[in-house]
Amino acid sequence: MLAEMRFVISAFFFLVLFSYGAAYDPLDPNGNITIKWDIMSWTPDGYVAVVTMHNYQMFRHIKSPGWTLGWTWAKKEVIWSVVGAQATEQGDCSKFKGNIPHCCKKSPTVVDLLPGVPYNQQFTNCCKGGVVSSWGQDPAAAVSAFQLSVGLAGTSNKTVKLPKNFTLLGPGPGYTCGPAKIVPPTNFLTPDRRRKTQALMTWNVTCTYSQFLARKNPSCCVSFSSFYNETITPCPTCACGCQNKNNCVKSDSKILSMVGINTPRKDNNPLLQCTHHMCPVRVHWHVKVNYKDYWRVKITITNFNYRMNYSLWTLAVQHPNLNNVTQVFSFDYKPLVPYGSINDTGMFHGMKYYNDLLMEAGPHGNVQSEVLLQKDKNTFTFKQGWAFPRKVYFNGDECMLPPPDTYPFLPNSAHRNLFSISTLISILLILSIAI
């Protein structure tokens, strides 16, 4: 009996630890999406609230077709009106006469409005089609908000019941939301910034992302090459699963000339180029040049999906020499320091209006940049794959790296030859002067 109890307790703790660990990202330990409800005023049968969504994830944004937010009312609440968003279904409002609510569903689902809606339907930070930038890329655009009027609800802090069972799609699965928690009311400054007001009541909902919940296979892979070895280490075979192998398209197929071939499907099914790895995105890291005090890397991101382009893309990389980045030539770069003293992680993203859009598969379906890094003579080496990254994330999802034993290796004599070029040049100069 005692042994059975121990087993049950151990299994319980294992499940708890696993559930929390699945949503924990070591490169972004504090990353989450916080949904804040601020009650701004009371109405005869409820309240008016502003719902604000803050994306505190450093390198994971919400791409098109955008976020979808859902919850379950605690009582029999209805949504009288919404500004800056809309419920996807009205539900059964047959018991109402005259003024019909915007939504009568017990579990409403709300989406952002598209750009260009009339001004009387807009709200601050709304109407971006649900697209929300990552905090590390653009904090000002990492927010989305709307206003809703709730009826048949409580009309005071004591009678209001918090909604429950929050869900968030961003745009697909992967997010898990905790329960709503009452927090101190939000403070607001008037436009002249001389007076401070506050919400009548505020509660927060925190949602975290897990790649394990989002998909069973990775969505990107990494390949390596170097100047000191002719071997190119490709992405692992079927790195992203080979379930689309029978529906892939060769790069020279006549199907690609058909009109509308690049139009996304409603079910978001990809149309991938036939490759051995079958990944929508490949990141290639090439160790290009070695100098006396610096070394240069070329990064290329290639899209193999004919039905998808990536706006606001991000690339997060972990490498010990990112603490000495001298210059990034064609990408924007930002160091990520989640643990304060350890500076080994950085985020690359496209320059606005230049290469912040990764086009669909084809001749223009790639972006690339070179990175110049300064050497630390105490740690720098080309041996044992040191020059290649430890982790790579594209759009917030971790990419599959090749096995370490397949990395381009440094020939035995190369280490000496790499640092003998300057000596050889000096000898030649002395000989030319003597002659």
Short mmCIF file of C-alpha atoms in Angstrom, two decimals:
data_model
loop_
_atom_site.label_atom_id
_atom_site.label_comp_id
_atom_site.label_asym_id
_atom_site.label_seq_id
_atom_site.Cartn_x
_atom_site.Cartn_y
_atom_site.Cartn_z
CA MET A 1 0.00 0.00 0.00
CA LEU A 2 2.82 2.36 0.93
CA ALA A 3 4.62 1.58 -2.34
CA GLU A 4 1.49 2.38 -4.34
CA MET A 5 1.09 5.72 -2.53
CA ARG A 6 4.69 6.64 -3.29
CA PHE A 7 4.19 5.79 -6.94
CA VAL A 8 1.04 7.92 -7.19
CA ILE A 9 2.71 10.89 -5.46
CA SER A 10 5.82 10.60 -7.67
CA ALA A 11 3.70 10.43 -10.81
CA PHE A 12 1.71 13.48 -9.70
CA PHE A 13 4.83 15.58 -9.12
CA PHE A 14 6.30 14.43 -12.43
CA LEU A 15 3.17 15.53 -14.30
CA VAL A 16 3.16 18.90 -12.53
CA LEU A 17 6.82 19.53 -13.31
CA PHE A 18 6.38 18.45 -16.93
CA SER A 19 3.34 20.67 -17.45
CA TYR A 20 5.22 23.72 -16.18
CA GLY A 21 8.45 22.81 -17.95
CA ALA A 22 6.75 22.42 -21.33
CA ALA A 23 5.83 26.11 -21.28
CA TYR A 24 9.25 27.27 -20.06
CA ASP A 25 11.71 28.65 -22.59
CA PRO A 26 15.31 28.89 -21.30
CA LEU A 27 16.13 31.65 -23.81
CA ASP A 28 13.07 33.68 -22.78
CA PRO A 29 12.25 32.61 -19.22
CA ASN A 30 9.93 35.55 -18.55
CA GLY A 31 8.14 35.49 -21.90
CA ASN A 32 4.34 35.44 -21.79
CA ILE A 33 1.22 37.15 -23.08
CA THR A 34 -0.63 39.05 -20.37
CA ILE A 35 -4.30 39.89 -20.93
CA LYS A 36 -5.50 42.73 -18.72
CA TRP A 37 -9.17 43.60 -18.07
CA ASP A 38 -9.76 47.13 -16.77
CA ILE A 39 -13.31 48.04 -15.75
CA MET A 40 -13.60 51.72 -16.66
CA SER A 41 -17.21 52.42 -15.70
CA TRP A 42 -20.37 50.79 -14.38
CA THR A 43 -23.60 50.57 -16.38
CA PRO A 44 -27.17 49.85 -15.18
CA ASP A 45 -26.71 46.11 -15.76
CA GLY A 46 -22.94 45.63 -15.98
CA TYR A 47 -19.76 47.44 -16.91
CA VAL A 48 -17.56 48.82 -19.69
CA ALA A 49 -14.09 47.25 -19.80
CA VAL A 50 -10.92 47.74 -21.81
CA VAL A 51 -9.15 44.47 -22.64
CA THR A 52 -5.44 44.87 -23.42
CA MET A 53 -3.15 42.12 -24.66
CA HIS A 54 0.58 42.64 -24.00
CA ASN A 55 3.08 40.34 -25.74
CA TYR A 56 6.06 40.14 -23.38
CA GLN A 57 7.77 37.42 -25.44
CA MET A 58 11.14 38.63 -26.70
CA PHE A 59 11.22 36.84 -30.06
CA ARG A 60 7.78 35.25 -30.62
CA HIS A 61 5.15 37.40 -32.31
CA ILE A 62 1.56 36.68 -33.35
CA LYS A 63 1.45 36.48 -37.12
CA SER A 64 -1.43 36.68 -39.58
CA PRO A 65 -4.31 35.73 -39.42
CA GLY A 66 -3.86 36.95 -35.86
CA TRP A 67 -5.00 36.18 -32.34
CA THR A 68 -8.28 34.63 -31.23
CA LEU A 69 -9.32 35.13 -27.61
CA GLY A 70 -11.99 33.07 -25.87
CA TRP A 71 -13.42 32.65 -22.37
CA THR A 72 -16.47 31.38 -20.48
CA TRP A 73 -18.74 33.72 -18.54
CA ALA A 74 -19.22 32.95 -14.85
CA LYS A 75 -22.94 33.84 -14.93
CA LYS A 76 -25.31 34.74 -17.79
CA GLU A 77 -23.42 37.77 -19.08
CA VAL A 78 -23.83 39.11 -22.62
CA ILE A 79 -21.73 41.47 -24.71
CA TRP A 80 -23.82 44.52 -25.62
CA SER A 81 -21.16 46.06 -27.88
CA VAL A 82 -17.49 45.84 -28.84
CA VAL A 83 -15.19 48.57 -30.18
CA GLY A 84 -11.93 47.55 -31.87
CA ALA A 85 -12.80 43.85 -32.15
CA GLN A 86 -15.74 41.56 -32.81
CA ALA A 87 -17.19 38.27 -31.60
CA THR A 88 -17.09 35.60 -34.28
CA GLU A 89 -20.62 34.39 -33.43
CA GLN A 90 -23.66 36.20 -32.05
CA GLY A 91 -25.32 33.17 -30.50
CA ASP A 92 -28.97 32.90 -29.41
CA CYS A 93 -30.27 36.36 -28.48
CA SER A 94 -33.96 35.53 -29.02
CA LYS A 95 -34.96 36.43 -25.46
CA PHE A 96 -34.01 40.08 -26.05
CA LYS A 97 -36.44 42.54 -27.58
CA GLY A 98 -35.53 45.88 -29.08
CA ASN A 99 -31.84 46.30 -28.29
CA ILE A 100 -30.07 43.10 -29.41
CA PRO A 101 -26.66 42.29 -27.84
CA HIS A 102 -23.54 41.87 -29.96
CA CYS A 103 -23.01 38.36 -28.53
CA CYS A 104 -25.08 36.12 -26.28
CA LYS A 105 -22.84 33.03 -26.24
CA LYS A 106 -21.80 31.52 -22.92
CA SER A 107 -18.27 31.08 -24.32
CA PRO A 108 -17.63 33.93 -26.77
CA THR A 109 -14.71 34.06 -29.18
CA VAL A 110 -13.28 37.47 -30.07
CA VAL A 111 -10.94 38.49 -32.91
CA ASP A 112 -9.27 41.75 -33.90
CA LEU A 113 -10.67 43.93 -36.68
CA LEU A 114 -8.87 44.33 -40.00
CA PRO A 115 -7.01 47.53 -40.91
CA GLY A 116 -9.09 50.21 -42.58
CA VAL A 117 -12.33 49.83 -40.61
CA PRO A 118 -14.37 53.03 -40.04
CA TYR A 119 -13.08 55.32 -37.29
CA ASN A 120 -16.16 54.85 -35.13
CA GLN A 121 -15.30 51.13 -34.86
CA GLN A 122 -11.65 51.67 -33.93
CA PHE A 123 -9.98 51.67 -30.53
CA THR A 124 -6.43 52.40 -29.39
CA ASN A 125 -4.00 49.64 -30.51
CA CYS A 126 -6.71 47.80 -32.43
CA CYS A 127 -7.40 46.84 -35.98
CA LYS A 128 -4.16 45.17 -37.07
CA GLY A 129 -5.77 41.92 -38.14
CA GLY A 130 -4.63 40.36 -34.87
CA VAL A 131 -0.93 40.73 -35.71
CA VAL A 132 1.13 41.57 -32.61
CA SER A 133 4.88 42.19 -32.67
CA SER A 134 7.29 40.59 -30.21
CA TRP A 135 8.49 42.66 -27.28
CA GLY A 136 12.12 42.41 -28.35
CA GLN A 137 11.42 43.53 -31.91
CA ASP A 138 9.02 46.45 -31.38
CA PRO A 139 7.59 47.06 -27.88
CA ALA A 140 5.22 49.77 -29.15
CA ALA A 141 3.57 47.28 -31.54
CA ALA A 142 3.57 44.40 -29.03
CA VAL A 143 0.11 45.33 -27.77
CA SER A 144 -3.48 44.91 -28.93
CA ALA A 145 -6.65 46.22 -27.27
CA PHE A 146 -10.42 46.54 -27.53
CA GLN A 147 -13.35 47.82 -25.48
CA LEU A 148 -16.49 45.87 -24.62
CA SER A 149 -19.73 46.64 -22.80
CA VAL A 150 -20.92 43.70 -20.69
CA GLY A 151 -24.51 43.26 -19.55
CA LEU A 152 -26.37 41.01 -17.10
CA ALA A 153 -23.25 41.19 -14.95
CA GLY A 154 -22.30 42.53 -11.56
CA THR A 155 -22.39 46.31 -11.08
CA SER A 156 -19.81 46.61 -8.29
CA ASN A 157 -16.47 45.16 -7.26
CA LYS A 158 -18.25 42.73 -4.94
CA THR A 159 -20.81 41.41 -7.42
CA VAL A 160 -18.66 41.11 -10.57
CA LYS A 161 -17.69 37.52 -11.36
CA LEU A 162 -14.44 36.95 -13.23
CA PRO A 163 -14.63 35.05 -16.54
CA LYS A 164 -12.93 31.65 -16.61
CA ASN A 165 -11.44 29.07 -19.01
CA PHE A 166 -9.50 31.60 -21.09
CA THR A 167 -8.10 30.37 -24.41
CA LEU A 168 -5.72 32.05 -26.84
CA LEU A 169 -4.82 31.07 -30.38
CA GLY A 170 -1.84 32.91 -31.79
CA PRO A 171 -2.91 32.13 -34.53
CA GLY A 172 -2.66 28.35 -33.96
CA PRO A 173 -2.50 26.25 -30.77
CA GLY A 174 0.34 26.32 -28.28
CA TYR A 175 -0.84 28.81 -25.66
CA THR A 176 -2.13 27.80 -22.23
CA CYS A 177 -3.86 30.47 -20.13
CA GLY A 178 -4.10 30.51 -16.36
CA PRO A 179 -7.06 31.70 -14.31
CA ALA A 180 -7.99 35.37 -14.04
CA LYS A 181 -6.49 37.03 -10.96
CA ILE A 182 -7.54 40.33 -9.40
CA VAL A 183 -4.62 42.79 -9.29
CA PRO A 184 -4.28 46.42 -8.14
CA PRO A 185 -6.25 48.75 -10.46
CA THR A 186 -4.36 50.13 -13.46
CA ASN A 187 -3.39 53.80 -13.31
CA PHE A 188 -3.82 56.13 -16.27
CA LEU A 189 -2.43 59.58 -17.03
CA THR A 190 -4.59 62.27 -18.67
CA PRO A 191 -3.37 63.63 -22.04
CA ASP A 192 -1.74 66.63 -20.33
CA ARG A 193 -0.04 64.17 -17.93
CA ARG A 194 -1.04 66.30 -14.92
CA ARG A 195 -3.75 64.05 -13.49
CA LYS A 196 -3.77 60.36 -12.64
CA THR A 197 -6.91 58.22 -12.79
CA GLN A 198 -7.39 54.52 -12.17
CA ALA A 199 -9.59 51.65 -13.28
CA LEU A 200 -12.48 50.66 -11.03
CA MET A 201 -11.30 47.05 -11.04
CA THR A 202 -8.55 45.11 -12.83
CA TRP A 203 -7.75 41.45 -13.36
CA ASN A 204 -4.96 39.74 -15.32
CA VAL A 205 -4.73 36.51 -17.28
CA THR A 206 -1.29 35.10 -18.15
CA CYS A 207 -0.80 32.84 -21.19
CA THR A 208 2.40 30.91 -21.88
CA TYR A 209 3.53 29.14 -25.06
CA SER A 210 4.67 25.54 -25.47
CA GLN A 211 6.09 24.29 -28.75
CA PHE A 212 5.11 20.75 -27.72
CA LEU A 213 1.46 21.78 -27.65
CA ALA A 214 1.71 23.76 -30.89
CA ARG A 215 2.97 20.95 -33.13
CA LYS A 216 4.45 17.48 -32.90
CA ASN A 217 7.33 18.25 -35.31
CA PRO A 218 9.72 21.21 -35.58
CA SER A 219 8.90 23.89 -38.15
CA CYS A 220 12.49 24.70 -39.14
CA CYS A 221 15.94 23.15 -39.34
CA VAL A 222 19.57 24.26 -39.41
CA SER A 223 22.45 23.39 -41.73
CA PHE A 224 26.17 24.20 -41.37
CA SER A 225 29.21 24.83 -43.55
CA SER A 226 32.64 26.42 -43.18
CA PHE A 227 35.60 27.72 -45.17
CA TYR A 228 37.95 25.17 -43.59
CA ASN A 229 36.00 22.08 -44.68
CA GLU A 230 34.35 21.28 -48.01
CA THR A 231 31.69 19.21 -46.24
CA ILE A 232 28.24 20.81 -45.93
CA THR A 233 26.27 19.49 -42.99
CA PRO A 234 22.64 19.40 -44.16
CA CYS A 235 19.47 19.47 -42.11
CA PRO A 236 18.59 16.05 -40.68
CA THR A 237 16.39 13.89 -42.91
CA CYS A 238 12.68 14.42 -42.21
CA ALA A 239 13.65 17.02 -39.59
CA CYS A 240 10.13 18.47 -39.69
CA GLY A 241 8.36 15.19 -40.36
CA CYS A 242 7.67 13.68 -43.76
CA GLN A 243 3.87 13.70 -43.64
CA ASN A 244 3.83 16.20 -46.55
CA LYS A 245 6.27 14.17 -48.66
CA ASN A 246 3.54 12.91 -51.01
CA ASN A 247 2.17 16.42 -51.62
CA CYS A 248 5.41 18.34 -52.12
CA VAL A 249 6.37 20.13 -55.33
CA LYS A 250 9.71 20.03 -57.12
CA SER A 251 11.37 23.38 -57.70
CA ASP A 252 11.10 23.01 -61.49
CA SER A 253 7.48 21.79 -61.52
CA LYS A 254 5.07 23.36 -64.04
CA ILE A 255 2.48 23.57 -61.25
CA LEU A 256 4.32 26.60 -59.88
CA SER A 257 3.36 28.65 -62.94
CA MET A 258 -0.37 28.26 -62.21
CA VAL A 259 -2.30 31.36 -61.14
CA GLY A 260 -3.07 31.44 -57.41
CA ILE A 261 -0.55 28.78 -56.45
CA ASN A 262 0.83 31.08 -53.71
CA THR A 263 -2.57 31.87 -52.17
CA PRO A 264 -2.81 30.56 -48.58
CA ARG A 265 -5.51 27.99 -47.80
CA LYS A 266 -8.09 28.47 -45.06
CA ASP A 267 -6.81 25.29 -43.39
CA ASN A 268 -3.23 26.69 -43.59
CA ASN A 269 -1.97 23.50 -45.24
CA PRO A 270 1.51 24.20 -46.65
CA LEU A 271 2.72 23.55 -50.18
CA LEU A 272 6.33 22.60 -49.58
CA GLN A 273 9.20 22.27 -51.99
CA CYS A 274 10.45 18.68 -52.09
CA THR A 275 13.52 18.41 -49.86
CA HIS A 276 15.06 15.68 -47.76
CA HIS A 277 14.27 17.60 -44.56
CA MET A 278 10.71 18.70 -45.54
CA CYS A 279 10.88 21.84 -43.41
CA PRO A 280 9.09 25.07 -44.30
CA VAL A 281 12.17 27.08 -43.24
CA ARG A 282 15.90 26.33 -43.22
CA VAL A 283 18.54 28.43 -41.45
CA HIS A 284 22.07 28.04 -42.83
CA TRP A 285 25.09 29.09 -40.73
CA HIS A 286 28.30 29.44 -42.75
CA VAL A 287 31.64 30.20 -41.10
CA LYS A 288 32.98 32.39 -43.90
CA VAL A 289 36.27 34.10 -43.03
CA ASN A 290 38.89 34.04 -40.31
CA TYR A 291 40.88 37.18 -39.48
CA LYS A 292 43.50 37.83 -36.85
CA ASP A 293 41.16 39.42 -34.32
CA TYR A 294 37.77 38.76 -35.91
CA TRP A 295 35.78 36.11 -37.71
CA ARG A 296 32.82 36.37 -40.06
CA VAL A 297 29.62 34.32 -40.34
CA LYS A 298 26.99 34.36 -43.09
CA ILE A 299 23.39 33.57 -42.08
CA THR A 300 20.83 32.62 -44.73
CA ILE A 301 17.15 31.95 -44.05
CA THR A 302 15.32 30.12 -46.85
CA ASN A 303 11.56 29.62 -47.19
CA PHE A 304 10.41 26.33 -48.76
CA ASN A 305 6.67 26.98 -48.40
CA TYR A 306 5.00 28.23 -51.60
CA ARG A 307 1.87 29.32 -49.70
CA MET A 308 3.42 31.31 -46.87
CA ASN A 309 5.49 34.44 -46.50
CA TYR A 310 6.79 35.58 -43.14
CA SER A 311 6.37 39.20 -42.11
CA LEU A 312 8.07 40.49 -38.96
CA TRP A 313 10.19 37.32 -38.86
CA THR A 314 12.68 36.83 -36.02
CA LEU A 315 15.73 34.63 -35.58
CA ALA A 316 17.08 33.94 -32.08
CA VAL A 317 20.53 32.37 -31.78
CA GLN A 318 22.55 31.15 -28.82
CA HIS A 319 26.34 31.22 -29.24
CA PRO A 320 29.06 32.14 -26.70
CA ASN A 321 30.70 34.68 -29.06
CA LEU A 322 27.54 36.79 -29.38
CA ASN A 323 28.90 38.79 -26.46
CA ASN A 324 31.30 40.39 -28.96
CA VAL A 325 29.21 41.22 -32.03
CA THR A 326 31.07 43.94 -33.93
CA GLN A 327 28.76 44.47 -36.92
CA VAL A 328 25.62 42.95 -38.46
CA PHE A 329 25.44 43.99 -42.09
CA SER A 330 21.88 43.35 -43.38
CA PHE A 331 19.76 42.43 -40.33
CA ASP A 332 18.83 44.35 -37.22
CA TYR A 333 20.30 42.81 -34.09
CA LYS A 334 19.47 42.97 -30.39
CA PRO A 335 21.26 41.13 -27.56
CA LEU A 336 18.99 39.08 -25.30
CA VAL A 337 20.25 38.83 -21.75
CA PRO A 338 17.67 36.74 -19.85
CA TYR A 339 20.10 35.88 -17.06
CA GLY A 340 21.86 39.22 -16.62
CA SER A 341 25.54 38.30 -16.58
CA ILE A 342 25.36 35.72 -19.41
CA ASN A 343 25.39 37.43 -22.80
CA ASP A 344 25.29 34.54 -25.28
CA THR A 345 21.90 35.02 -26.95
CA GLY A 346 20.79 37.49 -29.60
CA MET A 347 17.83 38.19 -31.85
CA PHE A 348 18.11 39.00 -35.54
CA HIS A 349 15.22 40.44 -37.54
CA GLY A 350 14.70 42.14 -40.87
CA MET A 351 15.26 45.83 -41.51
CA LYS A 352 11.94 47.62 -41.93
CA TYR A 353 10.89 48.04 -45.58
CA TYR A 354 14.07 46.23 -46.71
CA ASN A 355 14.06 42.56 -45.72
CA ASP A 356 11.52 42.27 -42.88
CA LEU A 357 9.37 40.17 -45.24
CA LEU A 358 10.59 36.66 -46.08
CA MET A 359 8.88 35.89 -49.38
CA GLU A 360 7.32 32.54 -50.26
CA ALA A 361 9.48 29.74 -51.73
CA GLY A 362 11.16 30.59 -55.00
CA PRO A 363 13.97 32.78 -56.32
CA HIS A 364 13.21 35.55 -53.79
CA GLY A 365 12.33 33.30 -50.87
CA ASN A 366 15.41 33.99 -48.78
CA VAL A 367 17.07 36.67 -46.66
CA GLN A 368 20.72 36.79 -45.66
CA SER A 369 23.27 38.78 -43.73
CA GLU A 370 26.85 38.56 -42.59
CA VAL A 371 27.95 39.00 -38.98
CA LEU A 372 31.38 40.14 -37.85
CA LEU A 373 32.44 38.94 -34.39
CA GLN A 374 35.48 39.84 -32.33
CA LYS A 375 37.52 36.97 -30.95
CA ASP A 376 38.08 36.30 -27.30
CA LYS A 377 41.50 34.64 -27.34
CA ASN A 378 40.73 32.79 -24.12
CA THR A 379 37.75 30.93 -25.58
CA PHE A 380 37.83 31.21 -29.37
CA THR A 381 38.50 28.05 -31.37
CA PHE A 382 37.35 26.34 -34.55
CA LYS A 383 37.75 22.93 -32.93
CA GLN A 384 34.91 20.57 -31.98
CA GLY A 385 32.18 22.62 -33.64
CA TRP A 386 32.65 25.62 -31.33
CA ALA A 387 31.93 28.05 -34.20
CA PHE A 388 28.35 26.79 -34.65
CA PRO A 389 25.30 27.85 -32.59
CA ARG A 390 23.93 25.92 -29.63
CA LYS A 391 20.26 26.80 -30.24
CA VAL A 392 18.39 28.44 -33.12
CA TYR A 393 14.78 29.70 -33.05
CA PHE A 394 12.80 30.98 -36.02
CA ASN A 395 9.65 32.96 -35.17
CA GLY A 396 9.85 31.65 -31.63
CA ASP A 397 10.00 27.94 -32.49
CA GLU A 398 13.19 25.96 -31.89
CA CYS A 399 14.80 24.57 -35.04
CA MET A 400 16.30 21.11 -35.30
CA LEU A 401 20.10 21.12 -35.43
CA PRO A 402 22.22 18.40 -37.06
CA PRO A 403 23.83 15.80 -34.78
CA PRO A 404 27.12 17.15 -33.31
CA ASP A 405 29.20 14.36 -34.85
CA THR A 406 28.24 15.57 -38.35
CA TYR A 407 29.48 19.17 -37.91
CA PRO A 408 32.23 20.31 -40.33
CA PHE A 409 35.41 19.32 -38.54
CA LEU A 410 38.69 21.20 -38.46
CA PRO A 411 41.50 19.29 -40.24
CA ASN A 412 44.46 18.47 -38.01
CA SER A 413 46.83 20.84 -39.82
CA ALA A 414 44.29 23.62 -40.29
CA HIS A 415 44.67 25.09 -36.81
CA ARG A 416 48.32 25.85 -37.43
CA ASN A 417 47.73 27.07 -41.00
CA LEU A 418 44.93 29.46 -39.97
CA PHE A 419 47.34 31.53 -37.93
CA SER A 420 50.46 31.22 -40.10
CA ILE A 421 49.25 33.42 -42.99
CA SER A 422 50.40 36.67 -41.38
CA THR A 423 53.82 35.10 -40.67
CA LEU A 424 54.14 33.98 -44.30
CA ILE A 425 53.30 37.47 -45.57
CA SER A 426 55.92 39.02 -43.29
CA ILE A 427 58.62 36.65 -44.58
CA LEU A 428 57.72 37.44 -48.21
CA LEU A 429 57.91 41.17 -47.53
CA ILE A 430 61.37 40.83 -45.92
CA LEU A 431 62.61 38.77 -48.86
CA SER A 432 61.29 41.29 -51.41
CA ILE A 433 63.04 44.16 -49.58
CA ALA A 434 66.31 42.19 -49.38
CA ILE A 435 66.21 41.46 -53.12
#
